[in-house]
């Protein structure tokens, strides 16, 4: 039975690796997904939606590896997405096999507009497919989630009927998506209340919500849904995702934390003063945000709630004075709560290998001996340039190493000459995927432009640079600079990120990282599918239209 009880906390279902990864340019490789999944487990999410196994071999492998690494008895539930057909469900079941707690999430549209134009099926046919495919998923796993896609625009009576039938067929979670980000909080709350009141067997399933932020209302909609009985929230770190993104995990969790009395989910009893409403370790929030931002290349805007650079900064004199006297005058939460003040100066030039290794371990990085060696070399180089090395510096180094795929292009050398009387000139040497070392040189309007032109001469894949940004990891003139870039190939975006005390080197490395992603994508089936997929369906899963549908 799944009846929410007096003590049930809100379930946090993270879809950063599935819906979030669908952000334009946010493509992640398998190692990067695994790194993020490990951090999500540390953050304490209840469910990790690791991918859509049928969509590509890369997605299948990522879900399988995450299931192997994290699907332990006391680990999170690992979830895979599947359309309501046998081939998708089989692929999900296969990829999820190593996980102790595995969930198949299957879906089909229920709005008349989707039925008529997309599925070309009658209501009776859709009802039968939903029921049959939930039962099929149930033959592999106990934990089955069903989503009626475009629920917000579906006829409520038909929606109730579909939900009743899938619950009877074994669905343990029913997820209500606001697929196109159109609904307002009052409407969304009423939709959830309607389901609670009109689906006779709803007490046998958890009600979940999924939504997009097209009108900036996703988090507000979800919170209203909680007030009306929803007990699972599908969200992403930093709110990344298709178009304007998903509901942001950190905003939901902190709203539920700060306003716990108001959102009380415990049926028939008050919330105790320090009682958490979710299982999230809020001190891991800031770190998770930085990791996802650096690996996806999706920067966080400075005024972003909770994790933006200015979220805890007080500029006005009156506010500063008040905060110095008592933090609570202008702060509704302490920066420590999200782990923002944990940036300790930990290591220096004389720190040895063991200190380095154990600090990385404390920060939650699990490196192989070879990775550790490489990271230690980087650390020593950094320690020569920068006296005090903080946790954030260590994270920047390690994240930087994770992004460099060994079997693709590798930056061996970069050298520039520039200045106000010189013609900016760059020389680069790259190691190609087949092991050759190639050197070329170019001039440009500035040093970065010259470096990029030289790299392009070697790599020779036409692309357009559309975004370039530099940020510093910590304060001070010796700080590490982080460069994030995005480039376009055909209609697809690829991001690259790198960190170095020399921003020209970081720029070159970020560019090579983005080109490597482009290069890898060109070689996978997924790239072929997505490049052909010019009209993206504004839907829950954004399924490439060229994937075959069976069943
Ligand atoms: Zn979505």
mmCIF file of N, CA and C in Angstrom, residues 59-149:
data_model
loop_
_atom_site.group_PDB
_atom_site.id
_atom_site.type_symbol
_atom_site.label_atom_id
_atom_site.label_comp_id
_atom_site.label_asym_id
_atom_site.label_seq_id
_atom_site.Cartn_x
_atom_site.Cartn_y
_atom_site.Cartn_z
ATOM 1 N N UNK A 59 22.656 6.286 -23.484
ATOM 2 C CA UNK A 59 21.706 6.407 -22.379
ATOM 3 C C UNK A 59 21.556 5.074 -21.650
ATOM 4 N N UNK A 60 21.491 4.003 -22.423
ATOM 5 C CA UNK A 60 21.362 2.673 -21.825
ATOM 6 C C UNK A 60 22.538 2.410 -20.894
ATOM 7 N N UNK A 61 23.741 2.671 -21.404
ATOM 8 C CA UNK A 61 24.954 2.410 -20.630
ATOM 9 C C UNK A 61 24.992 3.272 -19.358
ATOM 10 N N UNK A 62 24.578 4.533 -19.487
ATOM 11 C CA UNK A 62 24.605 5.423 -18.321
ATOM 12 C C UNK A 62 23.651 4.910 -17.247
ATOM 13 N N UNK A 63 22.433 4.514 -17.644
ATOM 14 C CA UNK A 63 21.465 4.021 -16.658
ATOM 15 C C UNK A 63 22.002 2.750 -15.996
ATOM 16 N N UNK A 64 22.578 1.874 -16.813
ATOM 17 C CA UNK A 64 23.089 0.614 -16.279
ATOM 18 C C UNK A 64 24.242 0.862 -15.289
ATOM 19 N N UNK A 65 25.159 1.758 -15.658
ATOM 20 C CA UNK A 65 26.303 2.024 -14.773
ATOM 21 C C UNK A 65 25.858 2.682 -13.465
ATOM 22 N N UNK A 66 24.880 3.576 -13.562
ATOM 23 C CA UNK A 66 24.383 4.234 -12.349
ATOM 24 C C UNK A 66 23.675 3.199 -11.464
ATOM 25 N N UNK A 67 22.914 2.299 -12.106
ATOM 26 C CA UNK A 67 22.236 1.238 -11.351
ATOM 27 C C UNK A 67 23.256 0.358 -10.637
ATOM 28 N N UNK A 68 24.367 0.058 -11.334
ATOM 29 C CA UNK A 68 25.411 -0.774 -10.728
ATOM 30 C C UNK A 68 26.090 -0.061 -9.562
ATOM 31 N N UNK A 69 26.446 1.207 -9.791
ATOM 32 C CA UNK A 69 27.255 1.910 -8.797
ATOM 33 C C UNK A 69 26.451 2.374 -7.590
ATOM 34 N N UNK A 70 25.204 2.755 -7.804
ATOM 35 C CA UNK A 70 24.453 3.406 -6.722
ATOM 36 C C UNK A 70 23.199 2.663 -6.285
ATOM 37 N N UNK A 71 22.820 1.648 -7.052
ATOM 38 C CA UNK A 71 21.557 0.957 -6.745
ATOM 39 C C UNK A 71 21.694 -0.058 -5.635
ATOM 40 N N UNK A 72 22.297 0.364 -4.513
ATOM 41 C CA UNK A 72 22.517 -0.554 -3.394
ATOM 42 C C UNK A 72 21.291 -0.605 -2.488
ATOM 43 N N UNK A 73 21.321 -1.484 -1.509
ATOM 44 C CA UNK A 73 20.174 -1.653 -0.609
ATOM 45 C C UNK A 73 19.768 -0.337 0.043
ATOM 46 N N UNK A 74 20.782 0.414 0.538
ATOM 47 C CA UNK A 74 20.426 1.679 1.195
ATOM 48 C C UNK A 74 20.588 2.882 0.254
ATOM 49 N N UNK A 75 20.780 2.604 -1.037
ATOM 50 C CA UNK A 75 20.923 3.686 -2.012
ATOM 51 C C UNK A 75 19.576 4.168 -2.520
ATOM 52 N N UNK A 76 19.597 5.188 -3.396
ATOM 53 C CA UNK A 76 18.347 5.721 -3.931
ATOM 54 C C UNK A 76 17.698 4.746 -4.917
ATOM 55 N N UNK A 77 16.427 4.990 -5.210
ATOM 56 C CA UNK A 77 15.764 4.254 -6.279
ATOM 57 C C UNK A 77 16.307 4.772 -7.608
ATOM 58 N N UNK A 78 16.631 3.848 -8.519
ATOM 59 C CA UNK A 78 17.121 4.261 -9.836
ATOM 60 C C UNK A 78 15.978 4.048 -10.833
ATOM 61 N N UNK A 79 15.700 5.092 -11.610
ATOM 62 C CA UNK A 79 14.536 5.061 -12.486
ATOM 63 C C UNK A 79 14.954 5.233 -13.941
ATOM 64 N N UNK A 80 14.268 4.523 -14.829
ATOM 65 C CA UNK A 80 14.499 4.680 -16.267
ATOM 66 C C UNK A 80 13.189 5.012 -16.957
ATOM 67 N N UNK A 81 13.253 5.889 -17.951
ATOM 68 C CA UNK A 81 12.053 6.310 -18.673
ATOM 69 C C UNK A 81 11.775 5.357 -19.838
ATOM 70 N N UNK A 82 10.502 5.139 -20.124
ATOM 71 C CA UNK A 82 10.106 4.266 -21.233
ATOM 72 C C UNK A 82 8.758 4.726 -21.761
ATOM 73 N N UNK A 83 8.635 4.836 -23.087
ATOM 74 C CA UNK A 83 7.289 5.085 -23.611
ATOM 75 C C UNK A 83 6.447 3.830 -23.393
ATOM 76 N N UNK A 84 5.139 3.959 -23.590
ATOM 77 C CA UNK A 84 4.258 2.822 -23.312
ATOM 78 C C UNK A 84 4.305 1.828 -24.465
ATOM 79 N N UNK A 85 5.463 1.185 -24.628
ATOM 80 C CA UNK A 85 5.564 0.081 -25.590
ATOM 81 C C UNK A 85 6.578 -0.933 -25.071
ATOM 82 N N UNK A 86 6.488 -2.154 -25.591
ATOM 83 C CA UNK A 86 7.288 -3.243 -25.029
ATOM 84 C C UNK A 86 8.789 -3.043 -25.178
ATOM 85 N N UNK A 87 9.229 -2.560 -26.328
ATOM 86 C CA UNK A 87 10.671 -2.416 -26.556
ATOM 87 C C UNK A 87 11.283 -1.421 -25.568
ATOM 88 N N UNK A 88 10.607 -0.298 -25.356
ATOM 89 C CA UNK A 88 11.109 0.700 -24.400
ATOM 90 C C UNK A 88 11.169 0.123 -22.991
ATOM 91 N N UNK A 89 10.097 -0.566 -22.608
ATOM 92 C CA UNK A 89 10.014 -1.095 -21.239
ATOM 93 C C UNK A 89 11.064 -2.190 -21.022
ATOM 94 N N UNK A 90 11.263 -3.032 -22.037
ATOM 95 C CA UNK A 90 12.299 -4.073 -21.927
ATOM 96 C C UNK A 90 13.681 -3.454 -21.763
ATOM 97 N N UNK A 91 13.968 -2.423 -22.552
ATOM 98 C CA UNK A 91 15.285 -1.771 -22.465
ATOM 99 C C UNK A 91 15.480 -1.172 -21.079
ATOM 100 N N UNK A 92 14.435 -0.529 -20.553
ATOM 101 C CA UNK A 92 14.544 0.068 -19.214
ATOM 102 C C UNK A 92 14.777 -1.025 -18.174
ATOM 103 N N UNK A 93 14.009 -2.108 -18.262
ATOM 104 C CA UNK A 93 14.136 -3.193 -17.282
ATOM 105 C C UNK A 93 15.541 -3.780 -17.313
ATOM 106 N N UNK A 94 16.068 -3.947 -18.507
ATOM 107 C CA UNK A 94 17.402 -4.529 -18.666
ATOM 108 C C UNK A 94 18.472 -3.608 -18.050
ATOM 109 N N UNK A 95 18.383 -2.322 -18.384
ATOM 110 C CA UNK A 95 19.389 -1.381 -17.884
ATOM 111 C C UNK A 95 19.325 -1.258 -16.358
ATOM 112 N N UNK A 96 18.114 -1.398 -15.800
ATOM 113 C CA UNK A 96 17.924 -1.195 -14.351
ATOM 114 C C UNK A 96 18.224 -2.440 -13.520
ATOM 115 N N UNK A 97 18.446 -3.560 -14.201
ATOM 116 C CA UNK A 97 18.607 -4.841 -13.499
ATOM 117 C C UNK A 97 19.536 -4.795 -12.287
ATOM 118 N N UNK A 98 20.709 -4.130 -12.373
ATOM 119 C CA UNK A 98 21.615 -4.165 -11.213
ATOM 120 C C UNK A 98 21.096 -3.420 -9.975
ATOM 121 N N UNK A 99 20.064 -2.605 -10.110
ATOM 122 C CA UNK A 99 19.622 -1.789 -8.968
ATOM 123 C C UNK A 99 18.720 -2.585 -8.032
ATOM 124 N N UNK A 100 18.972 -2.460 -6.722
ATOM 125 C CA UNK A 100 18.105 -3.113 -5.738
ATOM 126 C C UNK A 100 16.718 -2.471 -5.770
ATOM 127 N N UNK A 101 16.679 -1.124 -5.801
ATOM 128 C CA UNK A 101 15.400 -0.422 -5.914
ATOM 129 C C UNK A 101 15.310 0.165 -7.316
ATOM 130 N N UNK A 102 14.554 -0.484 -8.189
ATOM 131 C CA UNK A 102 14.465 -0.032 -9.581
ATOM 132 C C UNK A 102 13.044 0.402 -9.882
ATOM 133 N N UNK A 103 12.924 1.471 -10.660
ATOM 134 C CA UNK A 103 11.603 1.954 -11.049
ATOM 135 C C UNK A 103 11.540 2.162 -12.563
ATOM 136 N N UNK A 104 10.472 1.675 -13.170
ATOM 137 C CA UNK A 104 10.220 1.982 -14.586
ATOM 138 C C UNK A 104 9.164 3.082 -14.633
ATOM 139 N N UNK A 105 9.486 4.122 -15.379
ATOM 140 C CA UNK A 105 8.575 5.261 -15.537
ATOM 141 C C UNK A 105 8.062 5.253 -16.965
ATOM 142 N N UNK A 106 6.792 4.918 -17.132
ATOM 143 C CA UNK A 106 6.238 4.847 -18.490
ATOM 144 C C UNK A 106 5.145 5.892 -18.661
ATOM 145 N N UNK A 107 4.919 6.279 -19.906
ATOM 146 C CA UNK A 107 3.967 7.381 -20.118
ATOM 147 C C UNK A 107 3.297 7.282 -21.479
ATOM 148 N N UNK A 108 2.106 7.900 -21.552
ATOM 149 C CA UNK A 108 1.423 8.065 -22.837
ATOM 150 C C UNK A 108 0.531 9.306 -22.704
ATOM 151 N N UNK A 109 0.342 9.988 -23.809
ATOM 152 C CA UNK A 109 -0.449 11.218 -23.771
ATOM 153 C C UNK A 109 -1.934 10.911 -23.604
ATOM 154 N N UNK A 110 -2.631 11.825 -22.892
ATOM 155 C CA UNK A 110 -4.063 11.611 -22.668
ATOM 156 C C UNK A 110 -4.916 12.797 -23.129
ATOM 157 N N UNK A 111 -4.278 13.847 -23.639
ATOM 158 C CA UNK A 111 -5.091 14.985 -24.097
ATOM 159 C C UNK A 111 -5.599 14.706 -25.502
ATOM 160 N N UNK A 112 -6.790 15.227 -25.806
ATOM 161 C CA UNK A 112 -7.374 14.960 -27.119
ATOM 162 C C UNK A 112 -6.481 15.450 -28.246
ATOM 163 N N UNK A 113 -5.823 16.583 -28.026
ATOM 164 C CA UNK A 113 -4.977 17.132 -29.091
ATOM 165 C C UNK A 113 -3.802 16.194 -29.403
ATOM 166 N N UNK A 114 -3.217 15.585 -28.367
ATOM 167 C CA UNK A 114 -2.136 14.613 -28.601
ATOM 168 C C UNK A 114 -2.674 13.322 -29.221
ATOM 169 N N UNK A 115 -3.847 12.888 -28.745
ATOM 170 C CA UNK A 115 -4.425 11.652 -29.270
ATOM 171 C C UNK A 115 -4.688 11.774 -30.765
ATOM 172 N N UNK A 116 -5.261 12.922 -31.124
ATOM 173 C CA UNK A 116 -5.690 13.092 -32.508
ATOM 174 C C UNK A 116 -4.489 13.290 -33.446
ATOM 175 N N UNK A 117 -3.572 14.192 -33.076
ATOM 176 C CA UNK A 117 -2.520 14.563 -34.035
ATOM 177 C C UNK A 117 -1.232 13.767 -33.883
ATOM 178 N N UNK A 118 -0.899 13.375 -32.647
ATOM 179 C CA UNK A 118 0.390 12.708 -32.458
ATOM 180 C C UNK A 118 0.223 11.193 -32.488
ATOM 181 N N UNK A 119 -0.685 10.679 -31.647
ATOM 182 C CA UNK A 119 -0.805 9.229 -31.520
ATOM 183 C C UNK A 119 -1.757 8.631 -32.549
ATOM 184 N N UNK A 120 -2.708 9.435 -33.039
ATOM 185 C CA UNK A 120 -3.746 8.954 -33.958
ATOM 186 C C UNK A 120 -4.447 7.721 -33.367
ATOM 187 N N UNK A 121 -4.880 7.870 -32.127
ATOM 188 C CA UNK A 121 -5.567 6.774 -31.438
ATOM 189 C C UNK A 121 -6.808 7.298 -30.723
ATOM 190 N N UNK A 122 -7.772 6.394 -30.489
ATOM 191 C CA UNK A 122 -8.971 6.791 -29.746
ATOM 192 C C UNK A 122 -8.676 6.702 -28.245
ATOM 193 N N UNK A 123 -9.583 7.281 -27.455
ATOM 194 C CA UNK A 123 -9.429 7.199 -25.995
ATOM 195 C C UNK A 123 -9.405 5.744 -25.520
ATOM 196 N N UNK A 124 -10.264 4.932 -26.108
ATOM 197 C CA UNK A 124 -10.332 3.523 -25.683
ATOM 198 C C UNK A 124 -9.000 2.821 -25.939
ATOM 199 N N UNK A 125 -8.406 3.138 -27.104
ATOM 200 C CA UNK A 125 -7.120 2.510 -27.426
ATOM 201 C C UNK A 125 -6.028 2.937 -26.438
ATOM 202 N N UNK A 126 -5.995 4.239 -26.120
ATOM 203 C CA UNK A 126 -4.975 4.752 -25.196
ATOM 204 C C UNK A 126 -5.147 4.135 -23.803
ATOM 205 N N UNK A 127 -6.393 4.025 -23.378
ATOM 206 C CA UNK A 127 -6.693 3.425 -22.078
ATOM 207 C C UNK A 127 -6.164 1.986 -22.017
ATOM 208 N N UNK A 128 -6.411 1.244 -23.087
ATOM 209 C CA UNK A 128 -5.988 -0.158 -23.130
ATOM 210 C C UNK A 128 -4.463 -0.269 -23.133
ATOM 211 N N UNK A 129 -3.799 0.609 -23.900
ATOM 212 C CA UNK A 129 -2.324 0.565 -23.970
ATOM 213 C C UNK A 129 -1.726 0.894 -22.601
ATOM 214 N N UNK A 130 -2.252 1.952 -21.954
ATOM 215 C CA UNK A 130 -1.715 2.374 -20.659
ATOM 216 C C UNK A 130 -1.808 1.224 -19.654
ATOM 217 N N UNK A 131 -2.966 0.604 -19.612
ATOM 218 C CA UNK A 131 -3.196 -0.473 -18.660
ATOM 219 C C UNK A 131 -2.266 -1.664 -18.940
ATOM 220 N N UNK A 132 -2.192 -2.025 -20.203
ATOM 221 C CA UNK A 132 -1.403 -3.192 -20.578
ATOM 222 C C UNK A 132 0.091 -2.953 -20.325
ATOM 223 N N UNK A 133 0.561 -1.744 -20.637
ATOM 224 C CA UNK A 133 1.996 -1.476 -20.496
ATOM 225 C C UNK A 133 2.411 -1.292 -19.035
ATOM 226 N N UNK A 134 1.528 -0.772 -18.213
ATOM 227 C CA UNK A 134 1.836 -0.716 -16.776
ATOM 228 C C UNK A 134 1.953 -2.144 -16.232
ATOM 229 N N UNK A 135 1.025 -3.004 -16.641
ATOM 230 C CA UNK A 135 1.085 -4.399 -16.188
ATOM 231 C C UNK A 135 2.360 -5.072 -16.700
ATOM 232 N N UNK A 136 2.756 -4.722 -17.925
ATOM 233 C CA UNK A 136 3.986 -5.293 -18.492
ATOM 234 C C UNK A 136 5.209 -4.826 -17.689
ATOM 235 N N UNK A 137 5.266 -3.533 -17.389
ATOM 236 C CA UNK A 137 6.379 -2.993 -16.582
ATOM 237 C C UNK A 137 6.403 -3.680 -15.218
ATOM 238 N N UNK A 138 5.218 -3.905 -14.674
ATOM 239 C CA UNK A 138 5.083 -4.536 -13.356
ATOM 240 C C UNK A 138 5.620 -5.971 -13.364
ATOM 241 N N UNK A 139 5.675 -6.600 -14.553
ATOM 242 C CA UNK A 139 6.220 -7.957 -14.614
ATOM 243 C C UNK A 139 7.738 -7.954 -14.411
ATOM 244 N N UNK A 140 8.380 -6.764 -14.525
ATOM 245 C CA UNK A 140 9.831 -6.666 -14.306
ATOM 246 C C UNK A 140 10.173 -6.073 -12.944
ATOM 247 N N UNK A 141 9.438 -5.055 -12.522
ATOM 248 C CA UNK A 141 9.740 -4.374 -11.255
ATOM 249 C C UNK A 141 8.446 -4.106 -10.495
ATOM 250 N N UNK A 142 8.576 -3.952 -9.189
ATOM 251 C CA UNK A 142 7.409 -3.651 -8.361
ATOM 252 C C UNK A 142 7.007 -2.197 -8.437
ATOM 253 N N UNK A 143 8.054 -1.375 -8.640
ATOM 254 C CA UNK A 143 7.890 0.069 -8.527
ATOM 255 C C UNK A 143 7.659 0.640 -9.924
ATOM 256 N N UNK A 144 6.413 0.968 -10.259
ATOM 257 C CA UNK A 144 6.081 1.457 -11.601
ATOM 258 C C UNK A 144 5.439 2.840 -11.484
ATOM 259 N N UNK A 145 5.986 3.773 -12.255
ATOM 260 C CA UNK A 145 5.408 5.116 -12.298
ATOM 261 C C UNK A 145 4.765 5.323 -13.663
ATOM 262 N N UNK A 146 3.582 5.925 -13.636
ATOM 263 C CA UNK A 146 2.889 6.204 -14.899
ATOM 264 C C UNK A 146 2.603 7.702 -15.014
ATOM 265 N N UNK A 147 2.866 8.267 -16.211
ATOM 266 C CA UNK A 147 2.543 9.671 -16.457
ATOM 267 C C UNK A 147 1.568 9.802 -17.620
ATOM 268 N N UNK A 148 0.429 10.459 -17.387
ATOM 269 C CA UNK A 148 -0.434 10.821 -18.501
ATOM 270 C C UNK A 148 0.081 12.129 -19.081
ATOM 271 N N UNK A 149 0.763 12.031 -20.211
ATOM 272 C CA UNK A 149 1.402 13.217 -20.777
ATOM 273 C C UNK A 149 0.351 14.256 -21.153
#
